[in-house]
PDB file of N, CA and C in Angstrom:
ATOM      1  N   MET E   1     -19.979 -27.813  21.827  1.00 78.00           N
ATOM      2  CA  MET E   1     -19.384 -27.532  20.529  1.00 78.00           C
ATOM      3  C   MET E   1     -20.307 -26.606  19.753  1.00 78.00           C
ATOM      4  N   ALA E   2     -19.712 -25.768  18.926  1.00 84.00           N
ATOM      5  CA  ALA E   2     -20.467 -24.791  18.154  1.00 84.00           C
ATOM      6  C   ALA E   2     -21.289 -25.477  17.064  1.00 84.00           C
ATOM      7  N   ASN E   3     -22.430 -24.869  16.769  1.00 90.00           N
ATOM      8  CA  ASN E   3     -23.305 -25.412  15.737  1.00 90.00           C
ATOM      9  C   ASN E   3     -23.237 -24.622  14.438  1.00 90.00           C
ATOM     10  N   HIS E   4     -22.921 -23.353  14.519  1.00 96.00           N
ATOM     11  CA  HIS E   4     -22.892 -22.511  13.329  1.00 96.00           C
ATOM     12  C   HIS E   4     -21.550 -22.639  12.614  1.00 96.00           C
ATOM     13  N   ALA E   5     -21.617 -22.574  11.308  1.00 95.00           N
ATOM     14  CA  ALA E   5     -20.392 -22.704  10.509  1.00 95.00           C
ATOM     15  C   ALA E   5     -19.415 -21.579  10.823  1.00 95.00           C
ATOM     16  N   ALA E   6     -19.942 -20.375  10.996  1.00 96.00           N
ATOM     17  CA  ALA E   6     -19.075 -19.226  11.279  1.00 96.00           C
ATOM     18  C   ALA E   6     -18.376 -19.387  12.627  1.00 96.00           C
ATOM     19  N   THR E   7     -19.073 -19.950  13.589  1.00 96.00           N
ATOM     20  CA  THR E   7     -18.475 -20.159  14.909  1.00 96.00           C
ATOM     21  C   THR E   7     -17.404 -21.242  14.851  1.00 96.00           C
ATOM     22  N   LYS E   8     -17.661 -22.275  14.064  1.00 95.00           N
ATOM     23  CA  LYS E   8     -16.653 -23.326  13.901  1.00 95.00           C
ATOM     24  C   LYS E   8     -15.392 -22.761  13.247  1.00 95.00           C
ATOM     25  N   LYS E   9     -15.600 -21.911  12.252  1.00 96.00           N
ATOM     26  CA  LYS E   9     -14.460 -21.279  11.585  1.00 96.00           C
ATOM     27  C   LYS E   9     -13.700 -20.392  12.566  1.00 96.00           C
ATOM     28  N   SER E  10     -14.434 -19.653  13.378  1.00 97.00           N
ATOM     29  CA  SER E  10     -13.809 -18.781  14.376  1.00 97.00           C
ATOM     30  C   SER E  10     -12.954 -19.580  15.355  1.00 97.00           C
ATOM     31  N   ILE E  11     -13.444 -20.738  15.752  1.00 96.00           N
ATOM     32  CA  ILE E  11     -12.691 -21.612  16.663  1.00 96.00           C
ATOM     33  C   ILE E  11     -11.398 -22.081  15.990  1.00 96.00           C
ATOM     34  N   ARG E  12     -11.493 -22.450  14.711  1.00 97.00           N
ATOM     35  CA  ARG E  12     -10.291 -22.873  13.978  1.00 97.00           C
ATOM     36  C   ARG E  12      -9.278 -21.733  13.880  1.00 97.00           C
ATOM     37  N   GLN E  13      -9.776 -20.540  13.566  1.00 98.00           N
ATOM     38  CA  GLN E  13      -8.885 -19.385  13.439  1.00 98.00           C
ATOM     39  C   GLN E  13      -8.214 -19.056  14.770  1.00 98.00           C
ATOM     40  N   ASN E  14      -8.993 -19.094  15.853  1.00 98.00           N
ATOM     41  CA  ASN E  14      -8.446 -18.789  17.175  1.00 98.00           C
ATOM     42  C   ASN E  14      -7.348 -19.769  17.557  1.00 98.00           C
ATOM     43  N   GLU E  15      -7.555 -21.036  17.263  1.00 98.00           N
ATOM     44  CA  GLU E  15      -6.550 -22.053  17.586  1.00 98.00           C
ATOM     45  C   GLU E  15      -5.272 -21.823  16.775  1.00 98.00           C
ATOM     46  N   ARG E  16      -5.441 -21.513  15.493  1.00 98.00           N
ATOM     47  CA  ARG E  16      -4.287 -21.252  14.635  1.00 98.00           C
ATOM     48  C   ARG E  16      -3.511 -20.032  15.146  1.00 98.00           C
ATOM     49  N   ARG E  17      -4.223 -18.974  15.515  1.00 97.00           N
ATOM     50  CA  ARG E  17      -3.577 -17.767  16.046  1.00 97.00           C
ATOM     51  C   ARG E  17      -2.885 -18.048  17.373  1.00 97.00           C
ATOM     52  N   ARG E  18      -3.531 -18.846  18.221  1.00 98.00           N
ATOM     53  CA  ARG E  18      -2.961 -19.169  19.527  1.00 98.00           C
ATOM     54  C   ARG E  18      -1.627 -19.889  19.368  1.00 98.00           C
ATOM     55  N   LEU E  19      -1.589 -20.870  18.475  1.00 98.00           N
ATOM     56  CA  LEU E  19      -0.354 -21.616  18.247  1.00 98.00           C
ATOM     57  C   LEU E  19       0.734 -20.729  17.642  1.00 98.00           C
ATOM     58  N   HIS E  20       0.339 -19.865  16.721  1.00 97.00           N
ATOM     59  CA  HIS E  20       1.273 -18.937  16.096  1.00 97.00           C
ATOM     60  C   HIS E  20       1.871 -18.004  17.146  1.00 97.00           C
ATOM     61  N   ASN E  21       1.024 -17.409  17.979  1.00 97.00           N
ATOM     62  CA  ASN E  21       1.485 -16.499  19.028  1.00 97.00           C
ATOM     63  C   ASN E  21       2.369 -17.226  20.029  1.00 97.00           C
ATOM     64  N   ARG E  22       1.991 -18.439  20.373  1.00 98.00           N
ATOM     65  CA  ARG E  22       2.742 -19.221  21.347  1.00 98.00           C
ATOM     66  C   ARG E  22       4.144 -19.534  20.830  1.00 98.00           C
ATOM     67  N   TYR E  23       4.234 -19.867  19.546  1.00 98.00           N
ATOM     68  CA  TYR E  23       5.533 -20.162  18.937  1.00 98.00           C
ATOM     69  C   TYR E  23       6.463 -18.949  19.012  1.00 98.00           C
ATOM     70  N   TYR E  24       5.966 -17.788  18.589  1.00 97.00           N
ATOM     71  CA  TYR E  24       6.805 -16.592  18.589  1.00 97.00           C
ATOM     72  C   TYR E  24       7.159 -16.154  20.003  1.00 97.00           C
ATOM     73  N   ALA E  25       6.221 -16.271  20.929  1.00 97.00           N
ATOM     74  CA  ALA E  25       6.496 -15.894  22.315  1.00 97.00           C
ATOM     75  C   ALA E  25       7.560 -16.802  22.914  1.00 97.00           C
ATOM     76  N   LYS E  26       7.464 -18.092  22.651  1.00 98.00           N
ATOM     77  CA  LYS E  26       8.424 -19.058  23.197  1.00 98.00           C
ATOM     78  C   LYS E  26       9.813 -18.841  22.592  1.00 98.00           C
ATOM     79  N   THR E  27       9.871 -18.604  21.288  1.00 98.00           N
ATOM     80  CA  THR E  27      11.139 -18.364  20.618  1.00 98.00           C
ATOM     81  C   THR E  27      11.820 -17.117  21.181  1.00 98.00           C
ATOM     82  N   THR E  28      11.041 -16.068  21.380  1.00 98.00           N
ATOM     83  CA  THR E  28      11.587 -14.829  21.930  1.00 98.00           C
ATOM     84  C   THR E  28      12.038 -15.029  23.365  1.00 98.00           C
ATOM     85  N   ARG E  29      11.251 -15.751  24.138  1.00 98.00           N
ATOM     86  CA  ARG E  29      11.606 -16.014  25.538  1.00 98.00           C
ATOM     87  C   ARG E  29      12.934 -16.768  25.624  1.00 98.00           C
ATOM     88  N   ASN E  30      13.139 -17.737  24.741  1.00 98.00           N
ATOM     89  CA  ASN E  30      14.398 -18.485  24.718  1.00 98.00           C
ATOM     90  C   ASN E  30      15.573 -17.589  24.330  1.00 98.00           C
ATOM     91  N   ALA E  31      15.347 -16.669  23.400  1.00 98.00           N
ATOM     92  CA  ALA E  31      16.408 -15.747  22.989  1.00 98.00           C
ATOM     93  C   ALA E  31      16.783 -14.811  24.136  1.00 98.00           C
ATOM     94  N   ILE E  32      15.777 -14.358  24.883  1.00 98.00           N
ATOM     95  CA  ILE E  32      16.033 -13.497  26.044  1.00 98.00           C
ATOM     96  C   ILE E  32      16.831 -14.267  27.088  1.00 98.00           C
ATOM     97  N   ARG E  33      16.453 -15.514  27.321  1.00 98.00           N
ATOM     98  CA  ARG E  33      17.182 -16.359  28.275  1.00 98.00           C
ATOM     99  C   ARG E  33      18.641 -16.523  27.854  1.00 98.00           C
ATOM    100  N   ALA E  34      18.856 -16.720  26.566  1.00 97.00           N
ATOM    101  CA  ALA E  34      20.220 -16.907  26.067  1.00 97.00           C
ATOM    102  C   ALA E  34      21.067 -15.670  26.339  1.00 97.00           C
ATOM    103  N   ILE E  35      20.482 -14.488  26.140  1.00 97.00           N
ATOM    104  CA  ILE E  35      21.212 -13.240  26.418  1.00 97.00           C
ATOM    105  C   ILE E  35      21.519 -13.138  27.910  1.00 97.00           C
ATOM    106  N   ARG E  36      20.520 -13.432  28.738  1.00 96.00           N
ATOM    107  CA  ARG E  36      20.694 -13.272  30.186  1.00 96.00           C
ATOM    108  C   ARG E  36      21.607 -14.330  30.795  1.00 96.00           C
ATOM    109  N   ASN E  37      21.803 -15.437  30.117  1.00 96.00           N
ATOM    110  CA  ASN E  37      22.670 -16.493  30.641  1.00 96.00           C
ATOM    111  C   ASN E  37      24.119 -16.333  30.203  1.00 96.00           C
ATOM    112  N   THR E  38      24.371 -15.439  29.267  1.00 95.00           N
ATOM    113  CA  THR E  38      25.738 -15.263  28.799  1.00 95.00           C
ATOM    114  C   THR E  38      26.517 -14.372  29.767  1.00 95.00           C
ATOM    115  N   THR E  39      27.804 -14.627  29.863  1.00 94.00           N
ATOM    116  CA  THR E  39      28.657 -13.797  30.714  1.00 94.00           C
ATOM    117  C   THR E  39      29.631 -12.986  29.863  1.00 94.00           C
ATOM    118  N   ASP E  40      29.566 -13.162  28.556  1.00 95.00           N
ATOM    119  CA  ASP E  40      30.436 -12.440  27.632  1.00 95.00           C
ATOM    120  C   ASP E  40      29.713 -11.195  27.125  1.00 95.00           C
ATOM    121  N   LYS E  41      30.243 -10.023  27.454  1.00 95.00           N
ATOM    122  CA  LYS E  41      29.585  -8.773  27.089  1.00 95.00           C
ATOM    123  C   LYS E  41      29.498  -8.608  25.572  1.00 95.00           C
ATOM    124  N   LYS E  42      30.559  -8.961  24.868  1.00 96.00           N
ATOM    125  CA  LYS E  42      30.577  -8.802  23.405  1.00 96.00           C
ATOM    126  C   LYS E  42      29.491  -9.659  22.747  1.00 96.00           C
ATOM    127  N   ALA E  43      29.352 -10.882  23.201  1.00 95.00           N
ATOM    128  CA  ALA E  43      28.327 -11.773  22.643  1.00 95.00           C
ATOM    129  C   ALA E  43      26.928 -11.239  22.939  1.00 95.00           C
ATOM    130  N   ALA E  44      26.745 -10.713  24.144  1.00 96.00           N
ATOM    131  CA  ALA E  44      25.439 -10.168  24.521  1.00 96.00           C
ATOM    132  C   ALA E  44      25.109  -8.940  23.679  1.00 96.00           C
ATOM    133  N   GLU E  45      26.104  -8.081  23.456  1.00 96.00           N
ATOM    134  CA  GLU E  45      25.878  -6.876  22.645  1.00 96.00           C
ATOM    135  C   GLU E  45      25.573  -7.234  21.193  1.00 96.00           C
ATOM    136  N   ASP E  46      26.211  -8.277  20.696  1.00 96.00           N
ATOM    137  CA  ASP E  46      25.963  -8.700  19.316  1.00 96.00           C
ATOM    138  C   ASP E  46      24.566  -9.296  19.152  1.00 96.00           C
ATOM    139  N   GLY E  47      24.083 -10.003  20.163  1.00 96.00           N
ATOM    140  CA  GLY E  47      22.778 -10.647  20.076  1.00 96.00           C
ATOM    141  C   GLY E  47      21.613  -9.749  20.435  1.00 96.00           C
ATOM    142  N   ALA E  48      21.894  -8.637  21.107  1.00 97.00           N
ATOM    143  CA  ALA E  48      20.820  -7.767  21.592  1.00 97.00           C
ATOM    144  C   ALA E  48      19.928  -7.201  20.485  1.00 97.00           C
ATOM    145  N   PRO E  49      20.465  -6.665  19.389  1.00 98.00           N
ATOM    146  CA  PRO E  49      19.572  -6.102  18.363  1.00 98.00           C
ATOM    147  C   PRO E  49      18.577  -7.114  17.804  1.00 98.00           C
ATOM    148  N   LYS E  50      19.016  -8.355  17.649  1.00 98.00           N
ATOM    149  CA  LYS E  50      18.119  -9.400  17.137  1.00 98.00           C
ATOM    150  C   LYS E  50      16.984  -9.652  18.133  1.00 98.00           C
ATOM    151  N   VAL E  51      17.335  -9.705  19.420  1.00 98.00           N
ATOM    152  CA  VAL E  51      16.325  -9.946  20.451  1.00 98.00           C
ATOM    153  C   VAL E  51      15.382  -8.749  20.552  1.00 98.00           C
ATOM    154  N   TYR E  52      15.928  -7.533  20.445  1.00 98.00           N
ATOM    155  CA  TYR E  52      15.085  -6.334  20.470  1.00 98.00           C
ATOM    156  C   TYR E  52      14.071  -6.373  19.329  1.00 98.00           C
ATOM    157  N   ALA E  53      14.516  -6.794  18.158  1.00 98.00           N
ATOM    158  CA  ALA E  53      13.619  -6.877  17.001  1.00 98.00           C
ATOM    159  C   ALA E  53      12.519  -7.906  17.247  1.00 98.00           C
ATOM    160  N   MET E  54      12.885  -9.029  17.858  1.00 98.00           N
ATOM    161  CA  MET E  54      11.884 -10.062  18.156  1.00 98.00           C
ATOM    162  C   MET E  54      10.844  -9.531  19.138  1.00 98.00           C
ATOM    163  N   ILE E  55      11.310  -8.814  20.160  1.00 98.00           N
ATOM    164  CA  ILE E  55      10.402  -8.257  21.163  1.00 98.00           C
ATOM    165  C   ILE E  55       9.485  -7.223  20.519  1.00 98.00           C
ATOM    166  N   ASP E  56      10.052  -6.357  19.670  1.00 98.00           N
ATOM    167  CA  ASP E  56       9.241  -5.343  18.989  1.00 98.00           C
ATOM    168  C   ASP E  56       8.177  -5.983  18.106  1.00 98.00           C
ATOM    169  N   LYS E  57       8.524  -7.085  17.457  1.00 97.00           N
ATOM    170  CA  LYS E  57       7.554  -7.765  16.604  1.00 97.00           C
ATOM    171  C   LYS E  57       6.409  -8.331  17.439  1.00 97.00           C
ATOM    172  N   LEU E  58       6.729  -8.901  18.605  1.00 98.00           N
ATOM    173  CA  LEU E  58       5.674  -9.420  19.481  1.00 98.00           C
ATOM    174  C   LEU E  58       4.716  -8.309  19.886  1.00 98.00           C
ATOM    175  N   ALA E  59       5.272  -7.141  20.193  1.00 98.00           N
ATOM    176  CA  ALA E  59       4.423  -6.012  20.585  1.00 98.00           C
ATOM    177  C   ALA E  59       3.593  -5.532  19.397  1.00 98.00           C
ATOM    178  N   LYS E  60       4.199  -5.515  18.230  1.00 98.00           N
ATOM    179  CA  LYS E  60       3.512  -5.025  17.037  1.00 98.00           C
ATOM    180  C   LYS E  60       2.320  -5.900  16.668  1.00 98.00           C
ATOM    181  N   ILE E  61       2.486  -7.221  16.779  1.00 95.00           N
ATOM    182  CA  ILE E  61       1.387  -8.108  16.393  1.00 95.00           C
ATOM    183  C   ILE E  61       0.431  -8.387  17.549  1.00 95.00           C
ATOM    184  N   GLY E  62       0.717  -7.801  18.721  1.00 96.00           N
ATOM    185  CA  GLY E  62      -0.231  -7.870  19.827  1.00 96.00           C
ATOM    186  C   GLY E  62      -0.091  -9.064  20.741  1.00 96.00           C
ATOM    187  N   VAL E  63       1.027  -9.770  20.672  1.00 97.00           N
ATOM    188  CA  VAL E  63       1.221 -10.914  21.557  1.00 97.00           C
ATOM    189  C   VAL E  63       1.537 -10.426  22.969  1.00 97.00           C
ATOM    190  N   ILE E  64       2.343  -9.359  23.053  1.00 97.00           N
ATOM    191  CA  ILE E  64       2.616  -8.734  24.348  1.00 97.00           C
ATOM    192  C   ILE E  64       2.297  -7.247  24.238  1.00 97.00           C
ATOM    193  N   HIS E  65       2.100  -6.604  25.370  1.00 98.00           N
ATOM    194  CA  HIS E  65       1.800  -5.175  25.404  1.00 98.00           C
ATOM    195  C   HIS E  65       3.065  -4.380  25.116  1.00 98.00           C
ATOM    196  N   LYS E  66       2.905  -3.193  24.543  1.00 98.00           N
ATOM    197  CA  LYS E  66       4.079  -2.385  24.189  1.00 98.00           C
ATOM    198  C   LYS E  66       4.882  -1.977  25.418  1.00 98.00           C
ATOM    199  N   ASN E  67       4.216  -1.792  26.563  1.00 99.00           N
ATOM    200  CA  ASN E  67       4.947  -1.444  27.787  1.00 99.00           C
ATOM    201  C   ASN E  67       5.779  -2.623  28.273  1.00 99.00           C
ATOM    202  N   LYS E  68       5.251  -3.825  28.136  1.00 98.00           N
ATOM    203  CA  LYS E  68       6.020  -5.014  28.524  1.00 98.00           C
ATOM    204  C   LYS E  68       7.239  -5.158  27.619  1.00 98.00           C
ATOM    205  N   ALA E  69       7.052  -4.875  26.337  1.00 98.00           N
ATOM    206  CA  ALA E  69       8.178  -4.934  25.405  1.00 98.00           C
ATOM    207  C   ALA E  69       9.256  -3.946  25.826  1.00 98.00           C
ATOM    208  N   SER E  70       8.827  -2.766  26.200  1.00 98.00           N
ATOM    209  CA  SER E  70       9.764  -1.738  26.651  1.00 98.00           C
ATOM    210  C   SER E  70      10.513  -2.185  27.902  1.00 98.00           C
ATOM    211  N   ASN E  71       9.793  -2.773  28.832  1.00 98.00           N
ATOM    212  CA  ASN E  71      10.411  -3.241  30.075  1.00 98.00           C
ATOM    213  C   ASN E  71      11.408  -4.368  29.809  1.00 98.00           C
ATOM    214  N   LEU E  72      11.070  -5.279  28.911  1.00 98.00           N
ATOM    215  CA  LEU E  72      11.981  -6.372  28.577  1.00 98.00           C
ATOM    216  C   LEU E  72      13.271  -5.834  27.957  1.00 98.00           C
ATOM    217  N   LYS E  73      13.125  -4.903  27.007  1.00 98.00           N
ATOM    218  CA  LYS E  73      14.291  -4.340  26.347  1.00 98.00           C
ATOM    219  C   LYS E  73      15.158  -3.571  27.336  1.00 98.00           C
ATOM    220  N   SER E  74      14.522  -2.849  28.234  1.00 98.00           N
ATOM    221  CA  SER E  74      15.257  -2.102  29.254  1.00 98.00           C
ATOM    222  C   SER E  74      16.029  -3.045  30.167  1.00 98.00           C
ATOM    223  N   GLY E  75      15.393  -4.134  30.566  1.00 98.00           N
ATOM    224  CA  GLY E  75      16.045  -5.108  31.431  1.00 98.00           C
ATOM    225  C   GLY E  75      17.253  -5.747  30.773  1.00 98.00           C
ATOM    226  N   ILE E  76      17.137  -6.016  29.486  1.00 98.00           N
ATOM    227  CA  ILE E  76      18.267  -6.589  28.749  1.00 98.00           C
ATOM    228  C   ILE E  76      19.414  -5.584  28.686  1.00 98.00           C
ATOM    229  N   ALA E  77      19.081  -4.315  28.417  1.00 98.00           N
ATOM    230  CA  ALA E  77      20.112  -3.277  28.339  1.00 98.00           C
ATOM    231  C   ALA E  77      20.823  -3.112  29.677  1.00 98.00           C
ATOM    232  N   VAL E  78      20.066  -3.136  30.767  1.00 97.00           N
ATOM    233  CA  VAL E  78      20.659  -3.022  32.102  1.00 97.00           C
ATOM    234  C   VAL E  78      21.596  -4.196  32.353  1.00 97.00           C
ATOM    235  N   TYR E  79      21.161  -5.388  31.986  1.00 97.00           N
ATOM    236  CA  TYR E  79      21.990  -6.577  32.193  1.00 97.00           C
ATOM    237  C   TYR E  79      23.294  -6.477  31.395  1.00 97.00           C
ATOM    238  N   ILE E  80      23.186  -6.051  30.145  1.00 97.00           N
ATOM    239  CA  ILE E  80      24.383  -5.949  29.300  1.00 97.00           C
ATOM    240  C   ILE E  80      25.348  -4.905  29.862  1.00 97.00           C
ATOM    241  N   ASN E  81      24.811  -3.790  30.346  1.00 96.00           N
ATOM    242  CA  ASN E  81      25.670  -2.741  30.903  1.00 96.00           C
ATOM    243  C   ASN E  81      26.370  -3.184  32.177  1.00 96.00           C
ATOM    244  N   LYS E  82      25.768  -4.103  32.917  1.00 96.00           N
ATOM    245  CA  LYS E  82      26.381  -4.596  34.152  1.00 96.00           C
ATOM    246  C   LYS E  82      27.496  -5.600  33.886  1.00 96.00           C
ATOM    247  N   LEU E  83      27.470  -6.209  32.695  1.00 94.00           N
ATOM    248  CA  LEU E  83      28.521  -7.182  32.373  1.00 94.00           C
ATOM    249  C   LEU E  83      29.867  -6.470  32.285  1.00 94.00           C
ATOM    250  N   GLY E  84      30.893  -7.133  32.742  1.00 77.00           N
ATOM    251  CA  GLY E  84      32.201  -6.488  32.752  1.00 77.00           C
ATOM    252  C   GLY E  84      33.155  -7.044  31.841  1.00 77.00           C
TER     253      GLY E  84
END
């Protein structure tokens, strides 16, 4: 365990950030799953902008890399276009 006050504070901050990042990542992952599990094209198209915004926010705050965000959004678009 850390002995310095600054190190103890750093540990607290890291834990708080970890939980915050984990919450947003999990929420976004569930939203992506919901889009990919739907078979209704209209519903998927309506939900896509919200999911895109969530993915962009994760990339912006550094939870995921911007290239991963791009790949996720591309995969969702491909899936929606394949729906009939």
